[in-house]
Amino acid sequence: MKNSKNEKSTNIKVDQLQDHTTDNSGEMLTTNQGLKINNNQDSLKSGERGPSLLEDFILREKITHFDHERIPERIVHARGSGAHGVFKINKSLAKYTKAKFLSEEGKETPVFVRFSTVAGSAGSTDLARDVRGFAIKFYTEEGNYDLVGNNIPVFFIQDAMKFPDLIHAVKPEPDNAIPQAASAHDTFWDFISLMPESMHMIMWAMSDRAIPRSYRMMEGFGVHTFKFINDKGKMHFVKFHFKPKLGVHSVAWDEATKISGKDSDFHRRDLWEAIENGAFPEWDFGVQIIPEEDEHKFDFDLLDPTKLVPEEEVPVELVGTLTLNRNPDNFFAETEQIAFHPGHLVPGIDFTNDPLLQGRLFSYTDTQLSRLGSPNFHEIPINRSINTIHNNQRDGHMRQQVVKGKVSYEPNTIGGGCPFQAMMKDGGFTSQEERVDGQKIRARSQGFVDHYSQAKLFYNSQSEPEKTHLQNALIFELSKVTIPAIRERVVGQLNFINKELALLVAKKVGVDVTKLQQPNGSIPADADPKTLQSPEKEPLTKSSDALSMKNTVKDTIKSRVIGFIMENGVNAKDVKKLKSELEKEEAVVQIIAGSLAPVKADDGTTFEPKHSLTSTASVCFDALYLCSGKNSAENLMNEDNKPGTLLFVNEAYKHCKAIYFGKETDGIYNASNVKSKKHEDPAIITSESNNSDESFIKAIANHRVWELEKDRNNPA
Ligand code: HDE
């Protein structure tokens, strides 16, 4: 790895992180000792049919390595995907922080970002209802800085002490290891029903934020409040935000469950393909800055990770851009072996006393020791700092750095006192000084006791369709809970957030609503009364636009996948025209036909289908075009293709997607559920619509017409 000594004020080149790759092209096979292998087909035997020989060191090396290929998966966030990229600071934050990667305007810093689900194993589906991890490693010239965040700005619990309990509750139950990657089961909801502090996060986790359309269409949050320290030693509190340029979008729950079967790698593939196609995912980076003096000005505690700072109270200032522009060369070496830690800091950024964050500071190094197996995990290429490491640590499993000389202690004279401590002016890290004076005590701050105001704020801020989805998610999850008392307790908690929500859910999950008339009736006798004292309190901010996906960016179709359904006889002119319009907007067109055989168009052109009606499903597309052409439409409705064609159209319709019926496709339109529409639907385009191509593009950019879901909700 190149030493960055001379890189002081220039941008760090992404290639510097690439030095450890090998390219096998044109090379001969070797053993791990570099010996060229002459026969990679047969083991060494005594006679052609005879026993294999123990001395076959080539076979033994190959099989031993294979036997040890697996490493323990992450205990949480096991399923994930990552990519390389670059972070650029567009507006200096020098006023608040001395961190160089944030304070030198225009500076670019290489990053690796890993997205993940939390509960499932490494092989589980991407579309589980779950929080998504959003972890970023910034390879800065001052050392690696890790921002290990999520796509939801708050967390389930307030204190690290409860994390193993939370995770044990959500993971598969210990007796039968069921269910995989799902919170819809007894133990999760049992725990939640007893943890009023989780109710705000439950609102987010039951919302569509937990079933994103794409990793590229999620927000990222640092979650905890952090500190910025400037070069004068002045401190500001800071909350970190990443806002996707493509907008924040989700799929429908019915879609999520179907994608899990059709393509359980949906998010992994989506990220990979977007980057391969040059549609680099981008986020605006923003900060909410809070002066030290304002620490106690909010109606919640800044140290409480179950609370967010409403953007109406402290606006998010957009100051940078995160772009992912390179897929990993090797999933295991990079995405699997990357080791994040909220304690990987640079000067100018520091922690707060958030008791959840404080616990994390212990956990992440500890977990790497068992997952990666050695305290030398920082030497794995993806984890290396671009700075050369100089310290007196030595030895350990798989040590790679070869430090010269006799000295591995400090102070010393034999090594001329080196390596020596860095002064602050030379970038030496110092923790922000803070007066700490208190009783040694196992307790929680009184400032943490209001568990419902921000849950209300979130619920109040949702659009009607979002509220419906949230209600349905709760109904789905609680319907899987087999113990009635757990369902009752959860409904009791919901009642503190919104009575109507509680009643709706109660009705569907068989909870006796009379219990809701006594707000405390369904709370266990041993619950902390302090947590119950403010159920009626209204949040200061009554609703917040930033919390609803309705208000997200809806002006781009970049990288959206549009399925063109066609058969022989398709109108080539129309197909080419719409395809080029969509591609101009950087959308991706994929052809679906009755089979994978080339489709012959009316003018003799042929189109190569990427999918057949049976190899994919509408849930894998953002929008559909039923291509113009009488013969094509008739072929799509022949005995063979009709069930597939109608399922495609009806499902896309049910999931509120844009559908464009090209010329002479009335047969399909009339046989589908779309025909039953009783109103004007802006996402159904026909060749007679005004500016049909333009209207289609607009409808795709709008993502979905969720507000018409009730009308569109015919069985697919
Ligand atoms: Fe983590 N978390 N976490 N976490 N977390 C891990 O570290 C832990 C928490 C988050 O893509 C583990 O390397 C504790 C909050 C992400 O590699 C582990 C507590 C947030 C990732 C761990 C928390 C996160 C992890 C598992 C409470 C959002 C995936 C493997 C005190 C701000 C990073 C690993 C990646 C991973 C512990 C709470 C985000 C076991 C003890 C809050 C995105 O160390």
XYZ file of C-alpha atoms in Angstrom, residues 7-702:
696
model
C -0.448 13.316 -0.102
C -1.083 15.976 2.478
C -3.373 18.311 0.594
C -4.084 16.429 -2.606
C -6.996 14.089 -3.139
C -6.370 10.498 -2.278
C -6.531 8.298 -5.348
C -8.964 5.423 -5.201
C -6.336 3.239 -6.936
C -4.220 3.418 -3.827
C -6.638 0.974 -2.272
C -6.313 -1.417 -5.168
C -2.739 -2.604 -4.773
C -3.639 -6.028 -3.425
C -5.582 -7.440 -6.346
C -4.340 -10.321 -8.484
C -5.343 -10.967 -12.038
C -5.178 -14.633 -13.050
C -5.484 -14.019 -16.756
C -2.666 -15.600 -18.710
C -1.170 -17.127 -15.565
C -0.352 -20.747 -14.684
C -1.821 -22.481 -11.650
C 0.375 -22.499 -8.552
C 0.138 -23.768 -4.987
C 0.089 -21.228 -2.178
C 3.853 -21.631 -2.021
C 4.223 -20.543 -5.632
C 4.924 -23.997 -7.038
C 3.530 -24.484 -10.545
C 0.895 -27.227 -10.665
C 1.107 -29.749 -13.453
C -2.091 -31.773 -12.835
C -5.154 -30.223 -11.226
C -7.469 -33.125 -12.166
C -6.222 -36.180 -10.280
C -5.020 -36.894 -6.783
C -1.778 -38.808 -6.252
C -2.537 -42.551 -5.980
C -0.813 -45.822 -5.647
C -1.814 -47.195 -9.036
C -4.643 -45.777 -11.133
C -7.339 -47.403 -8.965
C -5.323 -47.438 -5.859
C -5.590 -45.638 -2.518
C -4.740 -41.969 -2.475
C -1.450 -41.091 -0.910
C -1.127 -38.970 2.218
C 1.939 -37.357 0.714
C -0.199 -35.553 -1.880
C 0.575 -32.102 -0.491
C -1.139 -30.449 -3.460
C -4.460 -32.173 -2.762
C -4.110 -31.585 0.978
C -3.373 -27.889 0.557
C -6.334 -27.455 -1.788
C -8.803 -29.313 0.434
C -7.553 -27.840 3.701
C -7.996 -24.356 2.320
C -11.447 -25.253 1.086
C -12.412 -26.749 4.471
C -11.650 -23.439 6.119
C -13.253 -21.123 3.576
C -16.082 -20.012 5.831
C -15.597 -17.501 8.589
C -18.239 -16.750 11.209
C -20.852 -14.470 9.720
C -21.566 -11.164 11.392
C -23.720 -11.733 14.458
C -25.980 -8.973 13.155
C -25.970 -7.398 9.679
C -24.712 -10.703 8.208
C -26.421 -10.200 4.860
C -25.003 -7.286 2.965
C -23.483 -5.809 -0.172
C -20.925 -3.121 -0.670
C -19.178 -0.881 -3.138
C -16.275 1.497 -3.446
C -16.797 5.158 -4.018
C -15.812 8.663 -3.251
C -16.939 11.269 -0.782
C -16.621 14.907 -1.771
C -17.019 17.854 0.531
C -18.644 20.719 -1.365
C -18.921 23.222 1.448
C -16.266 23.349 4.121
C -17.295 22.451 7.663
C -14.075 23.964 9.058
C -16.165 26.278 11.230
C -17.314 23.202 13.148
C -14.709 20.496 12.676
C -11.006 20.225 12.043
C -11.475 16.826 10.323
C -9.579 17.403 7.084
C -11.887 15.333 4.918
C -14.751 17.619 5.946
C -13.007 20.938 6.060
C -11.096 21.265 2.799
C -13.670 22.318 0.229
C -13.624 20.147 -2.879
C -11.592 17.419 -1.199
C -12.321 13.872 -2.295
C -11.902 10.894 0.001
C -12.185 7.249 -1.062
C -14.846 5.226 0.737
C -16.219 1.730 0.956
C -19.903 1.461 1.844
C -21.650 -1.697 3.040
C -25.440 -1.969 3.165
C -27.093 -4.793 5.051
C -30.162 -6.232 6.663
C -29.868 -6.854 10.396
C -31.609 -10.012 11.499
C -31.089 -12.557 8.726
C -28.175 -14.885 8.057
C -25.739 -14.216 5.236
C -27.859 -16.236 2.794
C -31.197 -14.706 3.682
C -33.424 -12.646 1.401
C -32.694 -8.995 0.691
C -36.373 -8.102 0.975
C -36.977 -9.046 4.608
C -38.847 -6.425 6.619
C -35.850 -5.043 8.487
C -33.693 -2.052 9.241
C -30.881 -1.604 6.705
C -27.292 -0.961 7.753
C -25.527 1.928 6.009
C -21.877 1.689 7.031
C -19.206 3.895 5.493
C -15.440 3.631 5.796
C -13.714 6.877 4.835
C -10.047 6.293 3.985
C -8.833 9.717 5.093
C -5.299 10.982 5.293
C -5.773 11.271 9.050
C -6.723 7.622 9.421
C -9.863 5.608 8.739
C -13.120 7.147 9.862
C -16.116 4.802 10.090
C -19.687 6.035 10.164
C -21.632 2.896 10.992
C -25.229 3.970 10.553
C -28.642 2.735 9.457
C -31.397 3.762 7.033
C -33.593 4.676 10.008
C -32.552 7.626 12.186
C -33.399 6.104 15.566
C -32.885 2.791 17.332
C -34.972 0.276 19.313
C -33.201 0.646 22.640
C -31.545 3.339 24.711
C -28.788 1.415 26.427
C -26.194 -1.071 25.163
C -27.187 -3.374 28.026
C -30.329 -4.320 26.077
C -28.703 -5.062 22.689
C -28.087 -8.803 23.153
C -31.692 -9.127 24.404
C -33.077 -7.263 21.399
C -31.068 -9.361 18.967
C -31.838 -12.654 20.702
C -35.518 -11.735 20.541
C -35.494 -10.986 16.809
C -33.204 -13.827 15.694
C -34.676 -17.276 14.957
C -36.043 -18.800 18.159
C -33.458 -20.989 19.879
C -35.391 -24.266 20.020
C -36.245 -24.675 16.329
C -34.301 -21.846 14.614
C -37.499 -20.438 13.057
C -38.103 -17.927 11.493
C -35.216 -16.772 9.324
C -34.816 -13.021 8.724
C -38.197 -12.061 10.138
C -39.424 -10.135 13.126
C -42.931 -11.624 12.790
C -42.717 -14.082 15.667
C -43.406 -14.472 19.367
C -40.055 -13.656 20.902
C -39.517 -10.381 19.034
C -42.936 -9.008 19.898
C -42.769 -10.338 23.450
C -39.623 -8.262 23.962
C -41.039 -5.217 22.161
C -44.274 -5.341 24.138
C -42.213 -4.953 27.304
C -39.969 -2.173 25.926
C -41.943 1.053 25.482
C -38.709 2.787 24.401
C -38.805 0.763 21.167
C -42.130 2.200 20.001
C -40.676 5.047 17.944
C -38.387 2.661 16.054
C -41.257 0.190 15.675
C -43.171 2.863 13.754
C -40.240 3.169 11.337
C -39.635 -0.578 11.124
C -43.294 -1.258 10.326
C -43.327 1.501 7.721
C -42.238 0.916 4.128
C -38.771 2.238 5.037
C -38.080 -1.353 6.088
C -38.725 -2.711 2.570
C -36.709 -0.361 0.333
C -36.912 -0.491 -3.440
C -33.131 -0.345 -3.580
C -30.116 0.317 -1.376
C -29.651 3.260 -3.705
C -32.996 4.704 -2.678
C -32.536 4.747 1.065
C -31.515 7.514 3.410
C -28.530 6.990 5.686
C -28.287 8.254 9.253
C -25.518 8.283 11.852
C -28.337 7.756 14.407
C -26.433 8.880 17.508
C -25.580 12.477 18.217
C -21.850 12.977 17.628
C -19.554 15.895 18.365
C -17.650 18.123 15.991
C -14.587 19.907 17.373
C -13.028 22.766 15.460
C -9.410 23.919 15.493
C -10.146 26.278 18.386
C -11.462 23.405 20.484
C -15.073 24.595 20.226
C -17.650 21.803 20.237
C -20.939 21.448 18.338
C -23.302 18.501 18.411
C -23.925 16.934 15.016
C -26.348 14.505 13.409
C -25.290 12.916 10.089
C -27.623 12.449 7.096
C -27.325 10.980 3.613
C -30.169 11.759 1.196
C -30.347 9.692 -2.001
C -30.463 11.709 -5.213
C -32.876 9.123 -6.640
C -35.340 9.764 -3.805
C -36.440 7.478 -0.981
C -38.646 4.709 -2.371
C -40.027 1.402 -1.195
C -41.867 -1.597 -2.551
C -45.223 -2.962 -1.396
C -45.152 -5.728 1.233
C -46.851 -8.165 -1.137
C -44.143 -7.336 -3.657
C -41.387 -7.817 -1.078
C -42.588 -11.310 -0.240
C -42.755 -12.215 -3.931
C -39.340 -10.725 -4.756
C -37.931 -12.887 -1.967
C -38.939 -15.910 -4.029
C -38.236 -14.602 -7.542
C -34.911 -12.948 -6.796
C -33.752 -13.014 -3.203
C -30.588 -11.132 -4.281
C -32.708 -8.272 -5.595
C -30.898 -5.467 -3.722
C -27.472 -6.989 -4.228
C -28.082 -7.370 -7.951
C -29.614 -3.894 -8.222
C -26.574 -2.231 -6.637
C -24.136 -4.298 -8.668
C -25.892 -3.723 -11.988
C -26.400 -0.010 -11.443
C -22.671 0.430 -10.850
C -21.729 -1.847 -13.770
C -24.052 0.236 -15.993
C -22.410 3.452 -14.879
C -25.519 4.669 -13.011
C -23.484 5.513 -9.942
C -25.611 5.797 -6.797
C -25.322 9.211 -5.185
C -26.335 10.771 -1.918
C -26.233 14.323 -0.630
C -24.407 14.411 2.662
C -25.942 16.700 5.263
C -25.452 17.717 8.859
C -27.676 19.069 11.581
C -25.480 21.259 13.738
C -26.429 22.086 17.321
C -24.354 24.531 19.363
C -23.134 23.201 22.688
C -25.208 25.844 24.497
C -28.420 24.409 22.977
C -27.900 20.932 24.373
C -30.920 21.132 26.691
C -33.206 23.190 24.521
C -35.130 20.232 23.063
C -38.069 18.341 24.533
C -35.957 15.177 24.366
C -32.393 14.322 25.281
C -29.805 14.573 22.499
C -28.090 11.537 24.015
C -31.181 9.371 23.568
C -30.806 7.243 20.390
C -34.562 6.628 20.220
C -35.038 10.295 19.276
C -34.366 12.275 16.121
C -33.926 16.004 15.796
C -36.859 17.152 13.620
C -35.625 18.923 10.508
C -38.147 21.686 11.222
C -36.257 22.418 14.451
C -32.726 22.067 13.058
C -32.494 22.054 9.249
C -30.188 19.640 7.473
C -27.411 21.544 5.748
C -26.263 19.724 2.601
C -22.498 19.986 2.309
C -21.173 16.965 0.445
C -21.765 14.127 -2.001
C -21.274 10.405 -1.621
C -20.934 8.486 -4.890
C -20.493 4.743 -5.323
C -18.628 4.077 -8.535
C -16.824 0.745 -8.364
C -17.956 -2.762 -7.542
C -15.679 -4.870 -5.387
C -13.379 -7.252 -7.236
C -13.959 -9.943 -4.682
C -16.961 -10.155 -2.383
C -15.250 -12.069 0.395
C -11.982 -10.142 0.430
C -13.735 -6.791 0.500
C -17.423 -6.822 1.465
C -17.186 -9.734 3.879
C -13.875 -8.830 5.478
C -14.480 -5.139 5.915
C -14.503 -4.365 9.625
C -16.326 -1.267 10.785
C -16.126 0.306 14.197
C -17.768 3.523 15.454
C -14.520 4.015 17.372
C -12.489 4.502 14.200
C -12.259 8.286 14.532
C -10.278 11.190 13.153
C -9.414 14.473 14.893
C -12.387 16.844 14.803
C -15.043 14.185 15.483
C -15.852 12.707 18.865
C -18.524 10.679 20.655
C -21.235 11.814 22.944
C -22.219 9.957 26.092
C -25.142 8.269 24.348
C -25.220 5.002 26.355
C -25.944 2.927 23.255
C -22.997 4.402 21.372
C -20.749 3.920 24.377
C -21.534 0.184 24.358
C -20.872 -0.040 20.638
C -17.384 1.326 21.221
C -16.523 -1.904 22.984
C -18.442 -4.286 20.767
C -17.037 -3.772 17.303
C -13.377 -4.597 17.913
C -14.439 -7.499 20.059
C -16.618 -8.966 17.313
C -13.843 -8.666 14.700
C -11.603 -10.770 16.906
C -13.940 -13.729 16.620
C -15.172 -13.000 13.100
C -11.841 -12.262 11.438
C -9.870 -14.234 13.971
C -6.965 -11.956 14.761
C -6.080 -8.573 16.214
C -4.342 -7.998 12.875
C -7.654 -7.545 11.021
C -6.580 -3.979 10.249
C -3.952 -5.444 7.888
C -6.525 -7.006 5.556
C -6.348 -4.784 2.444
C -9.926 -3.468 2.670
C -9.365 -2.439 6.293
C -5.985 -0.798 5.802
C -5.507 2.855 6.383
C -3.857 4.712 3.537
C -1.391 5.862 6.179
C 1.466 3.572 7.071
C 0.970 2.242 10.576
C 3.685 2.987 13.113
C 3.320 1.564 16.589
C 4.811 -1.001 18.908
C 2.094 -3.593 18.581
C 3.496 -6.852 17.264
C 2.896 -10.502 16.464
C -0.521 -12.188 16.589
C -2.189 -14.460 14.049
C -1.363 -13.690 10.423
C 0.807 -10.669 11.088
C 1.801 -9.141 7.760
C 3.646 -5.919 8.480
C 7.378 -6.481 8.749
C 8.646 -3.907 11.220
C 12.403 -3.525 11.180
C 14.642 -3.070 14.200
C 14.823 -4.172 17.813
C 12.411 -1.827 19.453
C 8.751 -2.525 20.215
C 8.278 -0.368 23.282
C 8.082 3.264 24.194
C 9.830 5.185 25.660
C 13.044 3.941 24.162
C 16.459 5.252 23.277
C 17.567 2.336 21.078
C 15.114 3.317 18.369
C 15.797 7.006 18.843
C 12.466 7.328 20.700
C 10.490 6.348 17.592
C 7.699 6.063 16.871
C 6.870 9.096 18.967
C 3.631 10.773 20.047
C 2.100 13.256 17.648
C 1.432 16.771 18.880
C -2.042 18.146 18.349
C -0.686 20.540 15.727
C 0.639 17.518 13.830
C -2.777 15.855 13.852
C -2.410 13.940 17.120
C -5.861 12.858 18.280
C -7.111 14.198 21.587
C -10.475 13.408 23.126
C -12.611 16.438 23.690
C -12.211 17.414 27.300
C -15.403 17.190 29.236
C -16.053 17.564 32.929
C -17.472 14.313 34.264
C -18.782 14.315 37.804
C -21.432 11.945 39.037
C -22.561 9.094 41.237
C -21.571 5.668 40.008
C -25.043 4.455 39.189
C -26.926 1.902 37.050
C -29.849 3.991 35.939
C -31.323 5.847 33.023
C -31.582 9.589 32.660
C -34.974 11.127 33.395
C -34.600 12.873 30.040
C -35.092 9.502 28.320
C -38.576 8.657 29.675
C -40.894 9.997 26.984
C -41.277 7.073 24.610
C -44.341 8.096 22.663
C -44.054 11.712 21.468
C -41.766 10.978 18.536
C -43.616 7.763 17.709
C -46.676 10.007 17.385
C -44.700 12.520 15.368
C -43.692 9.811 12.905
C -47.194 8.379 12.602
C -48.757 11.841 12.241
C -46.311 12.696 9.475
C -47.191 9.748 7.249
C -49.444 10.097 4.224
C -52.665 8.028 4.241
C -51.220 5.192 2.102
C -48.132 5.091 4.300
C -50.346 4.830 7.383
C -52.280 1.991 5.774
C -49.059 0.130 4.985
C -47.853 0.614 8.540
C -51.140 -0.681 9.953
C -51.016 -3.696 7.641
C -47.435 -4.429 8.629
C -48.386 -4.459 12.298
C -51.354 -6.683 11.513
C -49.160 -9.080 9.512
C -46.501 -9.253 12.200
C -48.852 -9.583 15.164
C -50.940 -12.180 13.365
C -47.866 -14.409 13.494
C -47.665 -14.002 17.256
C -49.226 -17.073 18.840
C -49.534 -15.809 22.414
C -52.596 -13.546 22.853
C -51.148 -11.685 25.857
C -48.257 -10.433 23.691
C -50.645 -9.117 21.050
C -52.626 -7.374 23.784
C -49.563 -5.719 25.252
C -48.429 -4.434 21.846
C -51.879 -3.049 21.119
C -51.746 -1.388 24.548
C -48.506 0.297 23.491
C -49.967 1.385 20.147
C -52.829 2.966 22.021
C -50.349 5.407 23.540
C -49.313 6.447 20.038
C -52.626 6.596 18.225
C -55.974 5.259 19.332
C -57.256 4.675 15.814
C -54.143 2.690 14.925
C -54.523 0.576 18.038
C -58.195 -0.100 17.334
C -57.566 -1.060 13.730
C -54.819 -3.470 14.664
C -56.739 -4.847 17.660
C -59.685 -5.729 15.469
C -57.557 -7.685 13.007
C -55.438 -9.534 15.542
C -58.277 -10.537 17.820
C -57.537 -8.248 20.754
C -60.523 -7.304 22.898
C -60.809 -3.556 22.361
C -62.437 -2.936 25.727
C -58.947 -3.370 27.153
C -57.926 -0.242 25.277
C -60.302 1.850 27.314
C -57.946 1.499 30.281
C -54.684 2.859 28.902
C -52.578 1.116 31.518
C -54.615 -2.065 31.620
C -52.512 -4.046 29.219
C -49.144 -3.001 30.578
C -47.406 -5.526 32.808
C -47.601 -4.805 36.522
C -43.830 -4.654 36.843
C -43.302 -2.043 34.103
C -41.508 1.081 35.197
C -44.249 3.616 36.010
C -41.976 6.425 34.815
C -42.247 5.092 31.300
C -46.011 5.360 31.425
C -46.388 8.850 32.694
C -46.778 10.756 29.485
C -48.959 8.819 27.075
C -51.052 11.834 26.201
C -48.180 14.216 25.608
C -48.203 15.692 22.125
C -44.884 16.183 20.359
C -43.809 19.810 20.072
C -43.428 19.322 16.356
C -46.762 17.840 15.307
C -45.709 16.557 11.934
C -42.550 16.643 9.885
C -42.476 16.556 6.087
C -39.048 14.941 6.068
C -40.476 11.813 7.699
C -42.841 10.955 4.857
C -41.617 9.337 1.665
C -44.464 11.135 -0.090
C -42.314 14.264 -0.037
C -39.229 12.661 -1.514
C -37.564 13.391 -4.870
C -39.806 12.278 -7.752
C -38.236 13.853 -10.793
C -35.965 11.134 -12.106
C -36.268 7.695 -13.691
C -32.513 7.169 -13.781
C -31.664 3.455 -13.431
C -35.332 2.416 -13.136
C -35.952 -0.938 -14.812
C -38.758 -0.941 -17.380
C -40.065 -4.258 -18.694
C -41.022 -4.251 -22.404
C -43.414 -7.166 -22.914
C -43.499 -8.286 -26.537
C -43.934 -11.188 -28.902
C -43.437 -11.843 -32.602
C -45.017 -9.139 -34.724
C -44.160 -6.315 -32.346
C -44.144 -2.783 -33.726
C -40.411 -2.107 -34.029
C -40.764 1.617 -34.585
C -42.699 2.218 -31.368
C -40.367 -0.006 -29.359
C -37.277 1.779 -30.611
C -38.786 5.205 -30.038
C -39.883 4.595 -26.455
C -36.686 2.736 -25.645
C -34.620 5.666 -26.789
C -36.815 8.149 -24.848
C -36.378 6.087 -21.687
C -32.667 5.590 -22.210
C -32.252 9.313 -22.705
C -33.512 9.603 -19.123
C -31.013 6.861 -18.144
C -33.659 4.236 -17.412
C -32.926 0.571 -18.182
C -35.104 -1.285 -20.695
C -35.363 -5.080 -20.472
C -37.282 -7.198 -22.942
C -39.649 -9.904 -21.725
C -41.207 -12.361 -24.172
C -42.995 -15.692 -24.143
C -39.644 -17.454 -24.425
C -35.985 -16.523 -24.731
C -36.079 -16.992 -28.514
C -35.375 -13.781 -30.479
C -38.564 -11.803 -31.167
C -39.248 -10.982 -34.823
C -40.658 -7.492 -35.226
C -43.044 -6.301 -37.957
C -40.227 -4.769 -39.997
C -37.962 -7.808 -39.812
C -35.844 -6.492 -36.908
C -35.189 -8.951 -34.119
C -35.152 -8.184 -30.401
C -33.298 -10.379 -27.877
C -35.392 -10.987 -24.747
C -33.507 -10.857 -21.446
C -36.314 -12.709 -19.672
C -39.245 -14.947 -20.454
C -42.661 -14.527 -18.863
C -41.884 -17.514 -16.661
C -38.303 -16.619 -15.652
C -39.180 -13.329 -14.000
C -42.161 -11.413 -12.627
C -43.534 -7.907 -12.588
C -42.220 -7.436 -9.035
C -38.709 -7.215 -10.486
C -39.608 -4.150 -12.609
C -40.490 -0.552 -11.908
C -42.922 -0.197 -14.797
C -44.250 -2.117 -17.802
C -44.742 -1.354 -21.465
C -47.102 -3.665 -23.342
C -45.487 -3.129 -26.702
C -47.512 -1.925 -29.689
C -48.406 -4.366 -32.427
C -51.541 -6.412 -33.136
C -49.698 -9.698 -33.732
C -47.495 -9.255 -30.686
C -50.539 -8.591 -28.486
C -52.335 -11.619 -29.902
C -49.312 -13.828 -29.363
C -49.045 -12.619 -25.794
C -52.651 -13.698 -25.303
C -52.334 -17.135 -26.924
C -52.964 -20.194 -24.771
C -49.309 -20.492 -23.808
C -48.592 -16.907 -22.856
C -51.920 -15.578 -21.603
C -51.578 -16.612 -17.914
C -48.088 -15.120 -17.728
C -49.019 -11.917 -19.527
C -52.082 -11.274 -17.370
C -50.249 -12.108 -14.140
C -47.585 -9.579 -15.115
C -50.089 -6.838 -15.839
C -52.359 -7.552 -12.890
C -49.537 -7.684 -10.380
C -47.968 -4.475 -11.661
C -51.414 -2.891 -11.424
C -51.954 -4.148 -7.874
C -48.568 -2.743 -6.866
C -49.509 0.682 -8.205
C -46.894 0.785 -10.959
C -46.943 2.690 -14.205
C -48.244 0.571 -17.099
C -48.228 1.705 -20.694
C -50.527 -0.059 -23.159
C -49.099 0.407 -26.625
C -51.119 0.474 -29.843
C -53.405 -2.477 -30.557
C -53.034 -4.037 -27.134
C -56.725 -3.682 -26.221
C -57.070 -7.459 -25.976
C -54.635 -7.499 -23.068
C -56.079 -4.373 -21.496
C -59.641 -5.697 -21.612
C -58.743 -9.086 -20.159
C -56.729 -7.564 -17.304
C -57.820 -6.059 -13.994
C -56.775 -2.649 -15.303
C -60.010 -2.450 -17.239
C -61.993 -2.390 -14.017
C -60.594 1.021 -13.077
C -63.384 3.404 -12.254
C -61.447 6.650 -12.320
C -58.651 8.457 -14.021
C -55.419 6.747 -13.101
C -52.332 8.842 -13.954
C -50.127 5.752 -14.057
C -52.130 3.923 -16.727
C -51.015 5.203 -20.086
C -52.468 4.175 -23.397
C -51.470 5.120 -26.910
C -54.438 7.513 -26.899
C -53.199 9.376 -23.799
C -51.886 12.889 -24.320
C -48.112 12.852 -24.766
C -48.102 9.169 -23.866
C -44.300 8.745 -23.743
C -43.890 11.805 -21.557
C -46.772 10.789 -19.291
C -45.221 7.354 -18.880
C -41.879 8.876 -17.863
C -43.627 11.131 -15.372
C -45.567 8.221 -13.910
C -42.385 6.167 -13.452
C -40.647 9.097 -11.752
C -43.591 9.372 -9.387
